PDB file of C-alpha atoms in Angstrom:
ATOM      1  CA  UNK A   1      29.730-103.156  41.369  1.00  0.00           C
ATOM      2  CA  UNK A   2      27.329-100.608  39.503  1.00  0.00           C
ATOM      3  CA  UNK A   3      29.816-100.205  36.497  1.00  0.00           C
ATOM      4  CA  UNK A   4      30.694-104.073  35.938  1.00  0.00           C
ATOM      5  CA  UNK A   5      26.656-104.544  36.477  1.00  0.00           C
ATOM      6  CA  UNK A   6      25.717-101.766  33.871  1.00  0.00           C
ATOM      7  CA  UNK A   7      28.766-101.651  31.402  1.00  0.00           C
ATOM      8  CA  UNK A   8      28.217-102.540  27.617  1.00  0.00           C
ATOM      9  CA  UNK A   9      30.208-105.288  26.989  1.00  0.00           C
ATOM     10  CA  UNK A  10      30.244-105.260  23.505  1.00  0.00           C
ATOM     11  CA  UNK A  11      32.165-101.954  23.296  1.00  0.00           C
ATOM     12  CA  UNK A  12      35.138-103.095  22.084  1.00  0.00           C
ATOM     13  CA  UNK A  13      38.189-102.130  24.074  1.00  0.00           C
ATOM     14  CA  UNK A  14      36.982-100.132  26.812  1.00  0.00           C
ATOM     15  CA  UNK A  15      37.340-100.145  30.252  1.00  0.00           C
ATOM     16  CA  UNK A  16      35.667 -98.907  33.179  1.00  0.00           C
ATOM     17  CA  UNK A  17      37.723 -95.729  34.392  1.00  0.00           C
ATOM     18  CA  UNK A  18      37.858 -94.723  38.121  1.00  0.00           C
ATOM     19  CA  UNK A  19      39.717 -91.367  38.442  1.00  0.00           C
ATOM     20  CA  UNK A  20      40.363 -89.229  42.066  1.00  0.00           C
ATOM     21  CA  UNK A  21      40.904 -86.089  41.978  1.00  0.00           C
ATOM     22  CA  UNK A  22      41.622 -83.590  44.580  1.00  0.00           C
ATOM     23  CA  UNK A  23      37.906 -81.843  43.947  1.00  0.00           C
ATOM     24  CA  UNK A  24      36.046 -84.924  42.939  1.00  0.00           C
ATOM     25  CA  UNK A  25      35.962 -88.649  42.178  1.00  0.00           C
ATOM     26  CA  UNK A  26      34.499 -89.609  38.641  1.00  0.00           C
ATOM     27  CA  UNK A  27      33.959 -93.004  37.579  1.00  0.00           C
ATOM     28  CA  UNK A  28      33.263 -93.884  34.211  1.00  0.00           C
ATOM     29  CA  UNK A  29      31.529 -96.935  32.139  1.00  0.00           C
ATOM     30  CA  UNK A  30      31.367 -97.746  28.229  1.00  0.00           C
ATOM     31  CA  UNK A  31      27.838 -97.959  27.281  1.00  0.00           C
ATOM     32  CA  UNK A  32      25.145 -95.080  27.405  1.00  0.00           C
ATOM     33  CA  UNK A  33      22.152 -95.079  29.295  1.00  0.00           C
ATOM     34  CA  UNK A  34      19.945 -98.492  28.669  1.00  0.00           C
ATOM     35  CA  UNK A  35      17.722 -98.436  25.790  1.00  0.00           C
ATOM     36  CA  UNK A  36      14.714 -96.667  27.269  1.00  0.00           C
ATOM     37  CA  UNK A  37      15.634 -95.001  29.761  1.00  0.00           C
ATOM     38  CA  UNK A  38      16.234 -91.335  30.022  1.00  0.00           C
ATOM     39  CA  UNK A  39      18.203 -88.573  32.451  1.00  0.00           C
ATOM     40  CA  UNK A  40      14.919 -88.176  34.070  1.00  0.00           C
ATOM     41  CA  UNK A  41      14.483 -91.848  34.596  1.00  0.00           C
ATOM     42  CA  UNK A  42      17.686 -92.173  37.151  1.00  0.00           C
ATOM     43  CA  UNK A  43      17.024 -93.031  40.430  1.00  0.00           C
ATOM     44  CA  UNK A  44      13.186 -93.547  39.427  1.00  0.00           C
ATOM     45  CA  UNK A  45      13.155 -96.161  36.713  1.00  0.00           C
ATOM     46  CA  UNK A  46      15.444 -99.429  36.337  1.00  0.00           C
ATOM     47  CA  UNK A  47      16.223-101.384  33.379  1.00  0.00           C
ATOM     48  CA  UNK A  48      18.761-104.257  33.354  1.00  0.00           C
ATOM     49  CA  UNK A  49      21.811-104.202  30.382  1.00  0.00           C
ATOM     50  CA  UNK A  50      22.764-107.150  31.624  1.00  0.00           C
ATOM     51  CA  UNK A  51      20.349-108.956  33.366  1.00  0.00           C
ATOM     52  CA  UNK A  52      22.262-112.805  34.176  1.00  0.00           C
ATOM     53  CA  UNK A  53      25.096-110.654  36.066  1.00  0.00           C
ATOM     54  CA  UNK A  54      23.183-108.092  38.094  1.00  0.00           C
ATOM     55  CA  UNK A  55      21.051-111.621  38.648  1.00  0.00           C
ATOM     56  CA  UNK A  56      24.272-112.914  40.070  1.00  0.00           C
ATOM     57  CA  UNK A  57      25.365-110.330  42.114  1.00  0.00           C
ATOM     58  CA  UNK A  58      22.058-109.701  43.586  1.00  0.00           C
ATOM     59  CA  UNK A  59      21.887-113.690  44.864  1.00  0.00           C
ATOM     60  CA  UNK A  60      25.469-113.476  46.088  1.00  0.00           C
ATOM     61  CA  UNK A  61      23.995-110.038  48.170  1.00  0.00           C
ATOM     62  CA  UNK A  62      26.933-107.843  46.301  1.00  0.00           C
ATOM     63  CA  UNK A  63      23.956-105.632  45.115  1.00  0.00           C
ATOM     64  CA  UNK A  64      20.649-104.150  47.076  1.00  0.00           C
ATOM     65  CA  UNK A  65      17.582-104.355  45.733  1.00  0.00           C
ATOM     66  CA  UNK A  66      17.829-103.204  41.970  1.00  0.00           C
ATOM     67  CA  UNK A  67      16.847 -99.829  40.866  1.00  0.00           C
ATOM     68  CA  UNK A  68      17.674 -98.228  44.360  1.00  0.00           C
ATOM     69  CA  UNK A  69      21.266 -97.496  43.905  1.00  0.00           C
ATOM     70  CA  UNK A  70      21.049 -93.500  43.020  1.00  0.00           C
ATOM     71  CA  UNK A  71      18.183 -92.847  45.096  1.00  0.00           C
ATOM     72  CA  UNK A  72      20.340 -94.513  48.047  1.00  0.00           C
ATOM     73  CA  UNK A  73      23.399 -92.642  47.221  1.00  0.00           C
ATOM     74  CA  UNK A  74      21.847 -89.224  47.317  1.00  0.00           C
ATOM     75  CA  UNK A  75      20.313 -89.820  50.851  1.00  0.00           C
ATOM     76  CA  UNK A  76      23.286 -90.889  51.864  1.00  0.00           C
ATOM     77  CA  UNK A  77      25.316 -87.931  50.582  1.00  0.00           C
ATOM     78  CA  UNK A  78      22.501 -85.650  51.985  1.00  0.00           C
ATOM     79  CA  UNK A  79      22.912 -87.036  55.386  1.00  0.00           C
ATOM     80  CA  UNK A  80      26.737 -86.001  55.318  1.00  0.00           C
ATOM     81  CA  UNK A  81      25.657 -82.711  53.451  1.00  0.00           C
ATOM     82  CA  UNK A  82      26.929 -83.456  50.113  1.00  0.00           C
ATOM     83  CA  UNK A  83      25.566 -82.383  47.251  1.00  0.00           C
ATOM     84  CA  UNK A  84      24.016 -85.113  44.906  1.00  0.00           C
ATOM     85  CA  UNK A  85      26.066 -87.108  42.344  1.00  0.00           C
ATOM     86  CA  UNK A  86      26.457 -85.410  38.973  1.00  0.00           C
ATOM     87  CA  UNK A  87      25.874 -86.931  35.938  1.00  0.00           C
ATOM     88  CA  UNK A  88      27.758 -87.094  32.206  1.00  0.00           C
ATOM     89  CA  UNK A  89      26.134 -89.362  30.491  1.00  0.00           C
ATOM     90  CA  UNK A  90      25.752 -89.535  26.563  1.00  0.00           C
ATOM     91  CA  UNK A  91      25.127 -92.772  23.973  1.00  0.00           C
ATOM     92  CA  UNK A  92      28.742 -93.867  24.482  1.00  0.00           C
ATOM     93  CA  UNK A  93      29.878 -93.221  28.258  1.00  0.00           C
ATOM     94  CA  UNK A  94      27.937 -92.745  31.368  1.00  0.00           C
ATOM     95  CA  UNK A  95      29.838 -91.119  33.857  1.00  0.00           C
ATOM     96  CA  UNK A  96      28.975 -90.386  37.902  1.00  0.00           C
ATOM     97  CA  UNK A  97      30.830 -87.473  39.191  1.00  0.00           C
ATOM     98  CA  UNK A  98      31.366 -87.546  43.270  1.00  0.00           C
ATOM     99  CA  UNK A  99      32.084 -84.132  44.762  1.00  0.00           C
ATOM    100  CA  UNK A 100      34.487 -83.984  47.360  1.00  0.00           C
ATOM    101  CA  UNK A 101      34.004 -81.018  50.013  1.00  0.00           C
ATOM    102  CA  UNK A 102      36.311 -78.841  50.521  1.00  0.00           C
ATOM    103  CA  UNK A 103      37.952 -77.664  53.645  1.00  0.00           C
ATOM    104  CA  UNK A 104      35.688 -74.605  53.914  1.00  0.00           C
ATOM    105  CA  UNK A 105      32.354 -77.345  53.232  1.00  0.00           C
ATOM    106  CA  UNK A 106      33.395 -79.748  55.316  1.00  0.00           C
ATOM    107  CA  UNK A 107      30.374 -81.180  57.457  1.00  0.00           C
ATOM    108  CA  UNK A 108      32.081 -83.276  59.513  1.00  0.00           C
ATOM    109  CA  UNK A 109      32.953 -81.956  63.245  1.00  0.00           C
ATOM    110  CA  UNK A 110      36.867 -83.135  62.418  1.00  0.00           C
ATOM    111  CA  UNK A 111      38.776 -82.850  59.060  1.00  0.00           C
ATOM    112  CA  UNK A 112      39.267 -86.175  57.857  1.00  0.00           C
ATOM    113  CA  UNK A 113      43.107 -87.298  56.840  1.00  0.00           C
ATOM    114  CA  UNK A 114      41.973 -90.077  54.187  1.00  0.00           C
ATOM    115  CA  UNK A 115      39.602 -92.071  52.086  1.00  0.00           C
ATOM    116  CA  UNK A 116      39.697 -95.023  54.009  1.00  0.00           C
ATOM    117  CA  UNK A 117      38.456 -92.858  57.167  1.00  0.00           C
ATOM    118  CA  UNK A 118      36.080 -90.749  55.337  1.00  0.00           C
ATOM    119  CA  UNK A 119      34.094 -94.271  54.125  1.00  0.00           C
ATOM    120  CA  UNK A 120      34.844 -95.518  58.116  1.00  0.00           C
ATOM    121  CA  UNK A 121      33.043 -92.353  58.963  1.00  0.00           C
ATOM    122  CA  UNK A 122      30.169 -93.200  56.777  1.00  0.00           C
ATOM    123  CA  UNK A 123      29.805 -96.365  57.238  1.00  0.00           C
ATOM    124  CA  UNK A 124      29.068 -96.159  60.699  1.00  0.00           C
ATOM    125  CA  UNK A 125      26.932 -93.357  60.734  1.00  0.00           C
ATOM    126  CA  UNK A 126      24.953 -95.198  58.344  1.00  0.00           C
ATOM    127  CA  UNK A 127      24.980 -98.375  60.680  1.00  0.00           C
ATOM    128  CA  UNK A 128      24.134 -96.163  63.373  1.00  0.00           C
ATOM    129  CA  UNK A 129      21.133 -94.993  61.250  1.00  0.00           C
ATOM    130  CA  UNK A 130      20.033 -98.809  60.216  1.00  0.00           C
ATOM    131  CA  UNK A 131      20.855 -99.888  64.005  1.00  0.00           C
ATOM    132  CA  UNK A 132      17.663 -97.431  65.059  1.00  0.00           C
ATOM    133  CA  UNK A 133      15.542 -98.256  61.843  1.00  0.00           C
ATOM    134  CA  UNK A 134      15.861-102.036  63.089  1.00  0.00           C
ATOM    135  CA  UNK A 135      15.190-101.166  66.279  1.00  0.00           C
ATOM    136  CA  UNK A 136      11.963 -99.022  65.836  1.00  0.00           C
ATOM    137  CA  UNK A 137      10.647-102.058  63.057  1.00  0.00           C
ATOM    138  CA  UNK A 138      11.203-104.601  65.864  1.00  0.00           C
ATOM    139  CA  UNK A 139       9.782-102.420  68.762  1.00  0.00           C
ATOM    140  CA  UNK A 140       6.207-102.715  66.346  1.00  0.00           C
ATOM    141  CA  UNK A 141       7.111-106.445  65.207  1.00  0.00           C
ATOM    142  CA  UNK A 142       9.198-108.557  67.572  1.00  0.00           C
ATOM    143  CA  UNK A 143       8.441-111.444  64.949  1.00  0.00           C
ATOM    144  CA  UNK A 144      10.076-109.659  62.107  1.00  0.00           C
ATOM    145  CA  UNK A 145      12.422-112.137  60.360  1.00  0.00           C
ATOM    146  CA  UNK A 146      15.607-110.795  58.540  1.00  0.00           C
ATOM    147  CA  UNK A 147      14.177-111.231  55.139  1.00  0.00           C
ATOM    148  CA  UNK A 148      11.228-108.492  56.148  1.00  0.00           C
ATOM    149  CA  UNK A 149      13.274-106.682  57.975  1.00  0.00           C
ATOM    150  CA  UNK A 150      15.929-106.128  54.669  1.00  0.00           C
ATOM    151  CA  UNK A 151      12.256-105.589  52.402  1.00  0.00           C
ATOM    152  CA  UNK A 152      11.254-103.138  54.564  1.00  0.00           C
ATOM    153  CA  UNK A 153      14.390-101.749  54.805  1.00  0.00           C
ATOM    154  CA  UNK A 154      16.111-101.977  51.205  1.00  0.00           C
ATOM    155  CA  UNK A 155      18.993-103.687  52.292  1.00  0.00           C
ATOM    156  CA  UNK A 156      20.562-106.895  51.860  1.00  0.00           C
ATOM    157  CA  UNK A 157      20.100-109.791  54.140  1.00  0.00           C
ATOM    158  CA  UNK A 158      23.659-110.046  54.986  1.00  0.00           C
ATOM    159  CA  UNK A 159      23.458-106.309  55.964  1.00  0.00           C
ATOM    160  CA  UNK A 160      20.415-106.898  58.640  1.00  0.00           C
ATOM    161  CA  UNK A 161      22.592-109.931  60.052  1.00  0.00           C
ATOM    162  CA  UNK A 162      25.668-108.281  60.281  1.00  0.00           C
ATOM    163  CA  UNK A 163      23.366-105.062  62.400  1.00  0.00           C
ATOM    164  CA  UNK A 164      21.547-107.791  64.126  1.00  0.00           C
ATOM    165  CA  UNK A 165      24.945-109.278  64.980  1.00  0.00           C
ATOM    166  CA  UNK A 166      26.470-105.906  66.302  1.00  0.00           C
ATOM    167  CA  UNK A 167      23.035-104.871  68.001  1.00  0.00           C
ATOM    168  CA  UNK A 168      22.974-108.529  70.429  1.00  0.00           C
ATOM    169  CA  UNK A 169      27.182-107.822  70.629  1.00  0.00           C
ATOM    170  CA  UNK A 170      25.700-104.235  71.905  1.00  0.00           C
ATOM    171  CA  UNK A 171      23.205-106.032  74.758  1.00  0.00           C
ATOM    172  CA  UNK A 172      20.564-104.245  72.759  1.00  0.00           C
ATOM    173  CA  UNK A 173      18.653-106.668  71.694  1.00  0.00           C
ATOM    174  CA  UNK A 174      17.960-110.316  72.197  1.00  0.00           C
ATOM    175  CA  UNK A 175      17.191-113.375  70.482  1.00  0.00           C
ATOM    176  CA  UNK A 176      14.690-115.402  72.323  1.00  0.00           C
ATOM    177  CA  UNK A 177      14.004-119.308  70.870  1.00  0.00           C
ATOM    178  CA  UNK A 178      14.768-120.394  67.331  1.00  0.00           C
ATOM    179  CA  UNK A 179      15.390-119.019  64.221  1.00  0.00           C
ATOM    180  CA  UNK A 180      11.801-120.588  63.078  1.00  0.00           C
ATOM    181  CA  UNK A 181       8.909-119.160  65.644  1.00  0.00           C
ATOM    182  CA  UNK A 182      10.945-117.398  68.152  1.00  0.00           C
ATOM    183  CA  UNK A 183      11.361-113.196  68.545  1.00  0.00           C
ATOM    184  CA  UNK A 184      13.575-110.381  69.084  1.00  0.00           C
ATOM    185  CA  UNK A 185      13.480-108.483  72.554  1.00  0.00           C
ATOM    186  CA  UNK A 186      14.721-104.617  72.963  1.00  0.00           C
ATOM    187  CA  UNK A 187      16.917-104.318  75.956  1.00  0.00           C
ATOM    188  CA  UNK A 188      17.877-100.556  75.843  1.00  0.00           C
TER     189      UNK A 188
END
């Protein structure tokens, strides 16, 4: 979703590449870094290239908040001791390299067989992680609505429902009275 957000469209021909390799996943996009914006900048300063689509995809809640993307990605990679994404970026391609640890590196307690279960893996862990933050925000605010809740916690809305959802599936928490005026009670 980054690359179609931050591609330039006007270079002629091009086309986003996503390669895998056994060491590393790289994905590049046509188009240097925005007008403005330097190496330094990532993950601490935003600027839109194209402004109506990231628009789009941010009121359709395909895209967090914008300008949090890198910052995101290295916690997240941190938490599964990763190093950081890598960057190649200069005024005609941006690319994002991905790291991939080896068998020696890997952090998790059992190897993992595929893609598809590594980002099982991490998605969980990182609902597990959300689950808690939710938890601990509603334990000081049992008024909290989802649209605070996904401010405070720089997610999407449809992220904090689907938790929500998961956390009341869980008998962990509780929605007492309406959507307008009525709370959230901790069971466990």
């Amino acid at each position: 979703m980054n690359a179609l957000a931050h591609r330039d469209y006007y270079v002629y021909g091009a086309n986003i590449l996503v390669e895998v390799f056994q060491d590393r996943v790289e994905i590049t996009n046509p188009g240097g870094p925005v007008n403005g914006l330097t190496m330094e900048d990532l993950g601490r300063k935003s600027l839109s290239r194209n402004t109506l689509i990231t628009g789009l995809m941010q009121r359709m809640d395909l895209i967090e908040k914008v300008g949090s993307g890198i910052s995101r990605m290295k916690n997240a990679m941190a938490d599964y001791g990763f190093s950081g994404p890598e960057f190649d970026v200069n005024e005609n391609w941006f690319t994002i390299i991905f790291r991939r640890p080896s068998s020696s590196e890997d952090s998790y307690d059992q190897k993992l067989d595929s893609p598809e279960k590594m980002s099982e893996k991490m998605s969980e862990k990182m609902s597990e992680k959300t689950y808690h933050k939710i938890l601990v925000l509603l334990g000081k605010n049992s008024y909290m609505t989802i649209a605070e809740l996904s401010e405070e916690l720089n997610v999407s809305t449809r992220t904090i429902e689907r938790n929500l959802k998961k956390l009341q599936e869980n008998n962990e928490l509780l929605r007492i009275g309406h959507d307008k005026g009525g709370y959230w009670k901790i069971l466990k």
